[in-house]
PDB file of C-alpha atoms and ligand atoms in Angstrom:
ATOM      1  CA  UNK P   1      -4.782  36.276 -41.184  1.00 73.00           C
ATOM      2  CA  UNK P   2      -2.021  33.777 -41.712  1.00 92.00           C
ATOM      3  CA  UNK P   3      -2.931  30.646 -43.548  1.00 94.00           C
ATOM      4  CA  UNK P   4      -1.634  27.161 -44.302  1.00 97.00           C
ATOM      5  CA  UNK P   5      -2.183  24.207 -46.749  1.00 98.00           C
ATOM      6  CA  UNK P   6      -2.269  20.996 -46.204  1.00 98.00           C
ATOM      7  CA  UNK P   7      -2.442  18.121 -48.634  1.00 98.00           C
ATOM      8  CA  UNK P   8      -4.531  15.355 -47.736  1.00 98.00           C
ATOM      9  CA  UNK P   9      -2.754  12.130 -49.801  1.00 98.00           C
ATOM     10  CA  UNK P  10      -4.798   8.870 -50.313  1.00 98.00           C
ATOM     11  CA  UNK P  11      -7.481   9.485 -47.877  1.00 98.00           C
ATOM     12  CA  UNK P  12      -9.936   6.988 -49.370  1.00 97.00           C
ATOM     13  CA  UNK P  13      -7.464   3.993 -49.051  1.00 97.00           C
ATOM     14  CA  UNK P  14      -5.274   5.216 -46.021  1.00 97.00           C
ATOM     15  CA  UNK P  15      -7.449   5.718 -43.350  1.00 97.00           C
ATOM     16  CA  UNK P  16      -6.933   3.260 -41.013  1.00 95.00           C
ATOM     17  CA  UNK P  17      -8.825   3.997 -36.752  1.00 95.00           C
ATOM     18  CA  UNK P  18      -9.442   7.315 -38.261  1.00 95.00           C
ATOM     19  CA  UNK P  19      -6.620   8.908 -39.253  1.00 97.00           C
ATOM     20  CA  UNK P  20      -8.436  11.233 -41.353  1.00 97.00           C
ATOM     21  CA  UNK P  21      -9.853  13.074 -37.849  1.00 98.00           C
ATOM     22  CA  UNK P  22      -5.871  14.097 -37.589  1.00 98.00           C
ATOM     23  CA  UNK P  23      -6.641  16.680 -40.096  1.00 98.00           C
ATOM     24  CA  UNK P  24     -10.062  17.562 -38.279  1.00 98.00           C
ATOM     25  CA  UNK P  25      -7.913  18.208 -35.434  1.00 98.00           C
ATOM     26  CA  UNK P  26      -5.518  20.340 -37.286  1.00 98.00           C
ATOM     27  CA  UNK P  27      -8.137  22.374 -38.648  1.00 98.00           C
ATOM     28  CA  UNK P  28      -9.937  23.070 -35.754  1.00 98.00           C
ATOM     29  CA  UNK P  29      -6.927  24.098 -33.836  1.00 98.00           C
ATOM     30  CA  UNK P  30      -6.008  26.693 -36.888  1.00 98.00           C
ATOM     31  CA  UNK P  31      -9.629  27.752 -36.567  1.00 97.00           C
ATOM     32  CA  UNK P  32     -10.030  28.565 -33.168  1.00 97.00           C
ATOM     33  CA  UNK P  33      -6.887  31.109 -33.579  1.00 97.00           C
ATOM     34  CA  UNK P  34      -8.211  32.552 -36.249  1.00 96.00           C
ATOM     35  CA  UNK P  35      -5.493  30.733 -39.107  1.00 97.00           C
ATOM     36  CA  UNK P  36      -7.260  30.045 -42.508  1.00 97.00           C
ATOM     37  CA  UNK P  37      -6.375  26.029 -43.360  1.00 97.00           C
ATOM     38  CA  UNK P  38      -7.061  24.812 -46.805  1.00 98.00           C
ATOM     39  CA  UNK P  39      -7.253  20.979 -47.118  1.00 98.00           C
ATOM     40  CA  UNK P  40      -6.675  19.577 -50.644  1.00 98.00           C
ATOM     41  CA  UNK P  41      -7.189  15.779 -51.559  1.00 98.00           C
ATOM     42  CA  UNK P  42      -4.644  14.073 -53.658  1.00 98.00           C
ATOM     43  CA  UNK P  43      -5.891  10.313 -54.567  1.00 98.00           C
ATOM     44  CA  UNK P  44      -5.018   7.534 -57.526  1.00 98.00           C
ATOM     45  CA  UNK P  45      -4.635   8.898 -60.351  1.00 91.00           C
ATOM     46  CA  UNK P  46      -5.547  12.826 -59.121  1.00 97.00           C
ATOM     47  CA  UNK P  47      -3.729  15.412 -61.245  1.00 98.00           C
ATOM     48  CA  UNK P  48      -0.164  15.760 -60.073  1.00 98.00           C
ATOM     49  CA  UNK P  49      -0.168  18.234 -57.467  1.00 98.00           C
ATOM     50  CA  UNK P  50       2.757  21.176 -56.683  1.00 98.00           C
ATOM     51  CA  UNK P  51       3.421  19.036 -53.325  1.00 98.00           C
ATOM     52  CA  UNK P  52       6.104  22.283 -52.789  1.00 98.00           C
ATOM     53  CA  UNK P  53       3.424  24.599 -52.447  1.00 98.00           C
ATOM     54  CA  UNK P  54       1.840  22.926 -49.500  1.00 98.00           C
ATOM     55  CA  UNK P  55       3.316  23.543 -45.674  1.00 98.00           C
ATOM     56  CA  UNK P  56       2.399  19.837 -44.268  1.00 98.00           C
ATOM     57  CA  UNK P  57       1.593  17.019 -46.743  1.00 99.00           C
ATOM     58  CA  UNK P  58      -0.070  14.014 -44.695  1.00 98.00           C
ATOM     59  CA  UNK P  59      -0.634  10.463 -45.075  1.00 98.00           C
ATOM     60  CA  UNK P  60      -2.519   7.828 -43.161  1.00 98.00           C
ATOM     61  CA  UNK P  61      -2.495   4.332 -42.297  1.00 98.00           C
ATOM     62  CA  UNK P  62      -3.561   1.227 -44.401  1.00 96.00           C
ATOM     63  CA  UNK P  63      -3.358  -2.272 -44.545  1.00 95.00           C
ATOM     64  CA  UNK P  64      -1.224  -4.172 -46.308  1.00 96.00           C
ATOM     65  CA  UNK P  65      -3.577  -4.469 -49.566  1.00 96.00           C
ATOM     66  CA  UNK P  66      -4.335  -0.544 -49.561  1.00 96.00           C
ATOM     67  CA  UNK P  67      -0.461   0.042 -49.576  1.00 97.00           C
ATOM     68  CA  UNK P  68      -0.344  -2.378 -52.843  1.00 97.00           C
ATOM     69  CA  UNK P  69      -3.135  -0.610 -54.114  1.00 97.00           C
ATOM     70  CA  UNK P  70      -1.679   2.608 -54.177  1.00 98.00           C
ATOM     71  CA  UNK P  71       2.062   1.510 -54.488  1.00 97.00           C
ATOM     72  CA  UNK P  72       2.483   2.819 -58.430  1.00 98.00           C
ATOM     73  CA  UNK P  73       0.811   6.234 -58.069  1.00 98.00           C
ATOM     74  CA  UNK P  74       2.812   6.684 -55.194  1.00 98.00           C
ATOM     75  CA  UNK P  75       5.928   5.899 -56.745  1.00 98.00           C
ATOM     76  CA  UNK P  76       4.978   8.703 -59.664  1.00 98.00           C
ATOM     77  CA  UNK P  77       4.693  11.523 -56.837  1.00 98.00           C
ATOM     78  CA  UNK P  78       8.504  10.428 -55.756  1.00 98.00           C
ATOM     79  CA  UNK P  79      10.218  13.535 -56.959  1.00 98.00           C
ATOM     80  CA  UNK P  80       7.576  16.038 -55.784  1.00 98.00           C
ATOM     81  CA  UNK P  81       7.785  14.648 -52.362  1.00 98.00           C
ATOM     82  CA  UNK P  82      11.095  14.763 -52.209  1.00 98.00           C
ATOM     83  CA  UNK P  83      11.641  18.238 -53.132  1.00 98.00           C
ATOM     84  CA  UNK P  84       8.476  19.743 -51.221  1.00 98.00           C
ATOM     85  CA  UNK P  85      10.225  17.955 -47.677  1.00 98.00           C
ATOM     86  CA  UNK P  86      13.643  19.543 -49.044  1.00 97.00           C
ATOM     87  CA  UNK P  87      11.946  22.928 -49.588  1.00 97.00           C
ATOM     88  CA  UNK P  88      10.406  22.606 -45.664  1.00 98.00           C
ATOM     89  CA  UNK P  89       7.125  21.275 -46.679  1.00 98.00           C
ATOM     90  CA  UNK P  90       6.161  19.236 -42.946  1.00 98.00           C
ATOM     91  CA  UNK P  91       5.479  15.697 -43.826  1.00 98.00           C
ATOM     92  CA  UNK P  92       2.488  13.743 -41.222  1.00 99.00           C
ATOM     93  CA  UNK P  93       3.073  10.423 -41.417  1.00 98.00           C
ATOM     94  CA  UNK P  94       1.462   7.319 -39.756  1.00 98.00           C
ATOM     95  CA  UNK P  95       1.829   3.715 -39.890  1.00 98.00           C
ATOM     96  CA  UNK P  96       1.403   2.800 -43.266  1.00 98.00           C
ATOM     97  CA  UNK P  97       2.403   6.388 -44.833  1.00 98.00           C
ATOM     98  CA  UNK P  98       5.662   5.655 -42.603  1.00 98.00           C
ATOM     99  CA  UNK P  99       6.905   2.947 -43.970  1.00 98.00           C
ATOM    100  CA  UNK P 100       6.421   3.605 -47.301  1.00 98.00           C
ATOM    101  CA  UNK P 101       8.277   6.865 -46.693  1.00 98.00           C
ATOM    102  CA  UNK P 102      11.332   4.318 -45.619  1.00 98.00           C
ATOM    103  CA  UNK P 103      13.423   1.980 -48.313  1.00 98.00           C
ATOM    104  CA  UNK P 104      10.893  -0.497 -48.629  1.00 98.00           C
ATOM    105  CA  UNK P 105       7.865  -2.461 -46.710  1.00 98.00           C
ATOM    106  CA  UNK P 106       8.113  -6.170 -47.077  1.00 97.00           C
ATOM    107  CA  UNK P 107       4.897  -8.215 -46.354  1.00 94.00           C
ATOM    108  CA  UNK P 108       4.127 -11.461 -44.255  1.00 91.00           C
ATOM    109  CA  UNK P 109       4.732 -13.826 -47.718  1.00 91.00           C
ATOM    110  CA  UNK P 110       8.509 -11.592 -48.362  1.00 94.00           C
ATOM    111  CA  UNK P 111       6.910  -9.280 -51.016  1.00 95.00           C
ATOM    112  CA  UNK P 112       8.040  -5.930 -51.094  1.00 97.00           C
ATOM    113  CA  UNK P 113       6.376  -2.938 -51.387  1.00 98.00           C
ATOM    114  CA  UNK P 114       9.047  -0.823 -52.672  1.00 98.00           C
ATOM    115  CA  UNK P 115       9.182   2.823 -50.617  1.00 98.00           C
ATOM    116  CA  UNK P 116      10.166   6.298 -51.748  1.00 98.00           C
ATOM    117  CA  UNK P 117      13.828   5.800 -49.918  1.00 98.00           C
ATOM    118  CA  UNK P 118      13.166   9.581 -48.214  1.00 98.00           C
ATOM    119  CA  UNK P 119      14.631   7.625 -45.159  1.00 98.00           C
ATOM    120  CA  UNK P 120      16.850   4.969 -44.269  1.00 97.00           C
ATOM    121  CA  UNK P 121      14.969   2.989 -42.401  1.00 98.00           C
ATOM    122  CA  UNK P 122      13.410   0.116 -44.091  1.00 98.00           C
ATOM    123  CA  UNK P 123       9.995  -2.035 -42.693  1.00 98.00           C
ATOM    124  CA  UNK P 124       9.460  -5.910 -42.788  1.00 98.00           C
ATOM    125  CA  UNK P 125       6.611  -8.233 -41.043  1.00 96.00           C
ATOM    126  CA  UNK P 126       6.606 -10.740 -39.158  1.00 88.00           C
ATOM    127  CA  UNK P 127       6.190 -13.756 -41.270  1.00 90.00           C
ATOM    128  CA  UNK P 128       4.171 -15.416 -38.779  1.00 91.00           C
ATOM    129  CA  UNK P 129       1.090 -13.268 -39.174  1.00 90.00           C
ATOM    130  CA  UNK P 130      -0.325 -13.862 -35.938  1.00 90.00           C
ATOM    131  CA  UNK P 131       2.280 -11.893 -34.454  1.00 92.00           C
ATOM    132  CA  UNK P 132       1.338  -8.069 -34.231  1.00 96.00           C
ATOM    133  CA  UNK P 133       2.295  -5.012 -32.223  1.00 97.00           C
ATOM    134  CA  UNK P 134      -1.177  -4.282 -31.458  1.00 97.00           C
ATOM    135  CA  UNK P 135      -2.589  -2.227 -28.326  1.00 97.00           C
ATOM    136  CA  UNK P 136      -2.059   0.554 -26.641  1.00 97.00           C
ATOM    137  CA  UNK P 137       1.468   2.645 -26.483  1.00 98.00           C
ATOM    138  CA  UNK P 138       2.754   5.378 -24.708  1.00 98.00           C
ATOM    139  CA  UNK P 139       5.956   7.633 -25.816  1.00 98.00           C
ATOM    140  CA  UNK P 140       7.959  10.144 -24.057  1.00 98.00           C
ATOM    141  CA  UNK P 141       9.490  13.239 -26.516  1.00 98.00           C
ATOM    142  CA  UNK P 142      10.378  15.993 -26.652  1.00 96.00           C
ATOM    143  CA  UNK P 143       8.664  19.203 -28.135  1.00 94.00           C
ATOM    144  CA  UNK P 144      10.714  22.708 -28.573  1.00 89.00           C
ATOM    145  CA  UNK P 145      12.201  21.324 -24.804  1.00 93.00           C
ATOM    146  CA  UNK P 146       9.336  20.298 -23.405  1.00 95.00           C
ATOM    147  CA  UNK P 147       9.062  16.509 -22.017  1.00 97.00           C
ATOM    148  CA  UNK P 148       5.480  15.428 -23.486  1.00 97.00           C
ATOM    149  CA  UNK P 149       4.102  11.719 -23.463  1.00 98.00           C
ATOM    150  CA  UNK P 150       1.740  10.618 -26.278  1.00 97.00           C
ATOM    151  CA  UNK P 151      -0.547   8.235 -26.400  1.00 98.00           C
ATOM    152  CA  UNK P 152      -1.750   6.120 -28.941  1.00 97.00           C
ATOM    153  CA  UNK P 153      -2.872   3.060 -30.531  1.00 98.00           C
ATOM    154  CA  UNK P 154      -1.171   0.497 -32.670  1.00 98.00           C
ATOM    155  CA  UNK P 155      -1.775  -1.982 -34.754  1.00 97.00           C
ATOM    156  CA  UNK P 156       1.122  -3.232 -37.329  1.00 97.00           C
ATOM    157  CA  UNK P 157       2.927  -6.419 -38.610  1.00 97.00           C
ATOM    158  CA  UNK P 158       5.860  -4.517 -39.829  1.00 98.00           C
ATOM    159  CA  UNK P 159       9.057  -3.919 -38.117  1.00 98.00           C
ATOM    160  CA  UNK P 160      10.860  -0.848 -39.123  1.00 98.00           C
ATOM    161  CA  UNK P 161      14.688  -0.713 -38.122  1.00 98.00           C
ATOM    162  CA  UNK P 162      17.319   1.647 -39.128  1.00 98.00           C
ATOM    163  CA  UNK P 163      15.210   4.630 -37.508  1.00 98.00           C
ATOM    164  CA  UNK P 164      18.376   7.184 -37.086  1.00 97.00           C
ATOM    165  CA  UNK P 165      15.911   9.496 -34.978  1.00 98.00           C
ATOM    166  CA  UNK P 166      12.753   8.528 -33.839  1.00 98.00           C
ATOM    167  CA  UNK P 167      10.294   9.970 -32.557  1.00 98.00           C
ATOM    168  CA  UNK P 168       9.912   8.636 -29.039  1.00 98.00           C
ATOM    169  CA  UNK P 169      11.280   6.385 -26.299  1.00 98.00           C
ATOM    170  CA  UNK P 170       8.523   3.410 -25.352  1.00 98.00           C
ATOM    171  CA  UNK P 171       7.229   3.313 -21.918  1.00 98.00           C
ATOM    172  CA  UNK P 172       4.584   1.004 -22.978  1.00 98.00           C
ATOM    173  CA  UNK P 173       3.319  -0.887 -26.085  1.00 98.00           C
ATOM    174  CA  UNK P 174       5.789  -2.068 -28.651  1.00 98.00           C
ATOM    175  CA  UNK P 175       6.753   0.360 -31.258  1.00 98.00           C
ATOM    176  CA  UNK P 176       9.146   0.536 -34.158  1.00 98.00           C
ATOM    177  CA  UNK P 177       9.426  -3.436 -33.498  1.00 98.00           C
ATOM    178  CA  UNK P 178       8.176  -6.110 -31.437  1.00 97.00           C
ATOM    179  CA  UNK P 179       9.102  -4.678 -27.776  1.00 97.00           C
ATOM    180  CA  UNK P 180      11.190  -1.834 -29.630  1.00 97.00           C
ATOM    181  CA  UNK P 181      12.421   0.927 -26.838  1.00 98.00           C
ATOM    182  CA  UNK P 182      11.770   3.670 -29.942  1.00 98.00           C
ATOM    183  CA  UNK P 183       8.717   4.746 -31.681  1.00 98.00           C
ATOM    184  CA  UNK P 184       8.231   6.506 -35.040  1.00 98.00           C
ATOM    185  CA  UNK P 185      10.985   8.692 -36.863  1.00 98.00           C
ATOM    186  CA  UNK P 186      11.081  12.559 -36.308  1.00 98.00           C
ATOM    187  CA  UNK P 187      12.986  15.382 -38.131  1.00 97.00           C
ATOM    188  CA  UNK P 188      12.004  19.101 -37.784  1.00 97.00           C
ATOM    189  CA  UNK P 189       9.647  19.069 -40.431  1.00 98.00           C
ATOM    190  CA  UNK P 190       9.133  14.889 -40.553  1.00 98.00           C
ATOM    191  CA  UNK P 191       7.035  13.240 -38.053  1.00 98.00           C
ATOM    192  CA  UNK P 192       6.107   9.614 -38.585  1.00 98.00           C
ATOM    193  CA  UNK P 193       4.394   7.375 -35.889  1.00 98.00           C
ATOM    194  CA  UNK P 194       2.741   3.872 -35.615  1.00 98.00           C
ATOM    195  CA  UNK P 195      -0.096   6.078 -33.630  1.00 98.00           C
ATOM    196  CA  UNK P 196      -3.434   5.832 -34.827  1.00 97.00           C
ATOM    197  CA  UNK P 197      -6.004   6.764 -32.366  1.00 90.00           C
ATOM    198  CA  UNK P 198      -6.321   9.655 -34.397  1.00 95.00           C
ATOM    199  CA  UNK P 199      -3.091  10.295 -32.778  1.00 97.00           C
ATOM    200  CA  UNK P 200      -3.974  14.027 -32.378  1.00 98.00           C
ATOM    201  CA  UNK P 201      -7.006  13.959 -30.589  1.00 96.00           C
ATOM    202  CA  UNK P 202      -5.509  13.014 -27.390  1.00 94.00           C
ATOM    203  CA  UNK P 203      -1.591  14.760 -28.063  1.00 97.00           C
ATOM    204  CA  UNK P 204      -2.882  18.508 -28.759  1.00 97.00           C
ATOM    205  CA  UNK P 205       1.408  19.414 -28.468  1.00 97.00           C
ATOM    206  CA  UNK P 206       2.108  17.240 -31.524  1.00 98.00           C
ATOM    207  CA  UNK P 207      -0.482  19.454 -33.526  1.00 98.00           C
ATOM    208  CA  UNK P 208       0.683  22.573 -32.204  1.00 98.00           C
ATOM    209  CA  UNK P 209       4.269  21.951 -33.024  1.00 97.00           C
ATOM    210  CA  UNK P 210       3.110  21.104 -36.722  1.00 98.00           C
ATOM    211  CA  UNK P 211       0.693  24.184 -36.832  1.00 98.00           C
ATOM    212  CA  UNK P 212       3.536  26.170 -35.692  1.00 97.00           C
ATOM    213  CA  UNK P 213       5.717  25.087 -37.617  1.00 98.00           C
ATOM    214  CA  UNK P 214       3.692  25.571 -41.211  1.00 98.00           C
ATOM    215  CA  UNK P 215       2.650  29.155 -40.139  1.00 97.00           C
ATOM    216  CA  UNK P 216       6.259  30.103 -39.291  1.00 96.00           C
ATOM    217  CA  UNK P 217       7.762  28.548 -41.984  1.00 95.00           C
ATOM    218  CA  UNK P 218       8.037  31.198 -44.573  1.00 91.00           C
ATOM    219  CA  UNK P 219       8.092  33.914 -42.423  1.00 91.00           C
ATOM    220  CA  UNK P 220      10.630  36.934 -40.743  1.00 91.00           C
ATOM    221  CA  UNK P 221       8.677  37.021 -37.703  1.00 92.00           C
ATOM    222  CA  UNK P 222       8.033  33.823 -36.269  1.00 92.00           C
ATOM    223  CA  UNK P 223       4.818  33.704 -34.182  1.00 92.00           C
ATOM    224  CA  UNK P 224       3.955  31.700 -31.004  1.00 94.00           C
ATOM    225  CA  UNK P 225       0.744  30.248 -31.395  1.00 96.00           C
ATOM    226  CA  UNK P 226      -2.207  30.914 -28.526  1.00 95.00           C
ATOM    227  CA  UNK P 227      -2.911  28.618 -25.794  1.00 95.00           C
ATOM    228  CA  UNK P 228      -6.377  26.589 -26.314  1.00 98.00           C
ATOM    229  CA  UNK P 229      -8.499  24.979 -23.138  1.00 98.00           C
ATOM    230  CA  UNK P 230      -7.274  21.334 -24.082  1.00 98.00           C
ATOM    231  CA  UNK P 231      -8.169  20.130 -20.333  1.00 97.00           C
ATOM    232  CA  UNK P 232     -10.646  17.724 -21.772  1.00 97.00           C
ATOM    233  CA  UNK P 233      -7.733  15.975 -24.062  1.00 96.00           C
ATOM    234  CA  UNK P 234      -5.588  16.602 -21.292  1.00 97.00           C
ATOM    235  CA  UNK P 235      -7.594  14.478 -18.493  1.00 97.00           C
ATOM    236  CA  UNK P 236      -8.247  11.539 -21.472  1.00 96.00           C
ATOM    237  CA  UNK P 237      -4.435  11.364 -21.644  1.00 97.00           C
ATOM    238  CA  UNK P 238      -3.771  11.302 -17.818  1.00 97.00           C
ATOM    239  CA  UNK P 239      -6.726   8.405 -18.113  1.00 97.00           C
ATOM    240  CA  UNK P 240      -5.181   6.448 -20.878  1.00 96.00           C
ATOM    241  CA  UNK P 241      -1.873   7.148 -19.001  1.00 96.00           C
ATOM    242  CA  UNK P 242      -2.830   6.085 -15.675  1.00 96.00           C
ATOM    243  CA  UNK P 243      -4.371   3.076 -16.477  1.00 96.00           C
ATOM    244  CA  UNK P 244      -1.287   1.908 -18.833  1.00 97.00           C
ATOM    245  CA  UNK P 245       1.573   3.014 -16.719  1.00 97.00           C
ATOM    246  CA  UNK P 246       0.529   2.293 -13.287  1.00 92.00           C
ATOM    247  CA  UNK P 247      -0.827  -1.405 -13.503  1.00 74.00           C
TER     248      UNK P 247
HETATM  249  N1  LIG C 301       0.269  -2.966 -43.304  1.00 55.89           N
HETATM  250  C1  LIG C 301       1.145  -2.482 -42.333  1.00 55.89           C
HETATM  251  C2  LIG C 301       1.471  -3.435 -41.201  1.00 55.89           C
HETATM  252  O1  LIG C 301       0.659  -4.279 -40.844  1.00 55.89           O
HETATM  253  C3  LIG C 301       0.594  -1.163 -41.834  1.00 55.89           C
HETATM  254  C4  LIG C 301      -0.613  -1.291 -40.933  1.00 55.89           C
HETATM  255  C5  LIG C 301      -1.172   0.025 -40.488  1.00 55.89           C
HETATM  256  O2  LIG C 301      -1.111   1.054 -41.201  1.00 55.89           O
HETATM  257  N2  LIG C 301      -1.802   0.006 -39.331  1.00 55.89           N
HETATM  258  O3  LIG C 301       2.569  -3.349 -40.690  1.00 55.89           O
END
């Protein structure tokens, strides 16, 4: 039986239109083909994990106090994280979790958070706080080939530029920045997004490219993972779809 592990960082402070049902989604999608997942919590002040020996390390969303909160311990798990993405760990990022993964997040008042600087982008909000990307968004990607759109829900002050390759082109919503054409930041084992939602309950190809990719990724013999009835998540994304695109 093949197996992955995931580690589950700041889930009692980043968990933002639950994000933490991404990792219910993961795990039931292992389960139903029979793949063992192991979920381990990493919090403030936990014991410092071997972040290498995990296939897909994810973080959720928070506000802009949460990210303060958790700003030091973060900056102590730097050299782990760094290494574990190097050594093909898969890194699940969203809102929050993304832009601390970037250079820096600066705040409505011009404080900065400072980031790991894994990426090059770099995040700062609107000083007027009144003015949020908040609301619905759709993306088209790309999967392995495959054309898929993803929908979502966002909900951030912060305006992340420098995004060498995202994750999506915007065919409605804002994304990256106020009226951005791009959304998130994707690498072959990075995906970050602005998606809450959870963002996987409705986009079953985004968690079957990660699942894929942690089961695969020390192995000779890469497998292709099973087809699951996702006609349910299917028609709420045609809904959600529908109703955004053609009004
Ligand atoms: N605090 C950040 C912002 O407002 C992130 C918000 C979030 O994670 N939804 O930009």
């Amino acid at each position: 039986m093949s197996k992955i592990k995931i580690l589950h960082m700041y889930a009692d402070m980043l968990d933002l239109y639950g994000d933490s049902g991404n990792m219910e989604v993961i795990s039931y999608r292992c389960k139903m083909r029979g793949i063992e997942c192991c979920i381990d919590k990493y919090s403030v002040d936990s014991e410092m994990p071997d972040f290498s020996s995990y296939d897909l390390i994810y973080i959720g969303g928070g506000a802009d106090l949460e990210q303060q909160h958790i700003s030091d311990d973060l900056q102590k798990c730097k050299d782990g994280i760094e290494s574990a993405r190097k050594n093909g760990s898969f890194l699940f990022l969203i809102c929050g979790g993304y832009q601390l993964m970037g250079k820096y997040y600066r705040d409505a008042d011009g404080n900065d958070i400072p980031g790991l600087g894994l990426f090059d982008y770099y995040t700062a909000a609107e000083p007027n706080r009144r003015k949020r990307c908040i609301g619905n968004i759709v993306i088209r990607t790309e999967f392995t080939g495959k054309t898929v759109d993803i929908v979502g829900f966002e909900n951030h002050g912060g305006q992340t530029k420098d995004v060498k390759t995202p994750l999506g082109s915007v065919l409605y919503g804002h994304g990256n920045c106020t009226k951005s054409s791009h959304e998130g930041y994707f690498e072959k084992n990075v995906i970050a997004t602005y998606m809450h939602g959870p963002c996987l309950s409705k986009n079953p190809e985004i968690s079957d490219y990660i699942i894929e990719y942690c089961v695969n990724r020390n192995s000779d013999t890469p497998v292709k993972l099973g087809k699951l009835d996702d006609d349910l998540e299917l028609k709420c994304r045609d809904i959600m779809k529908e109703r955004l695109l053609n009004k």
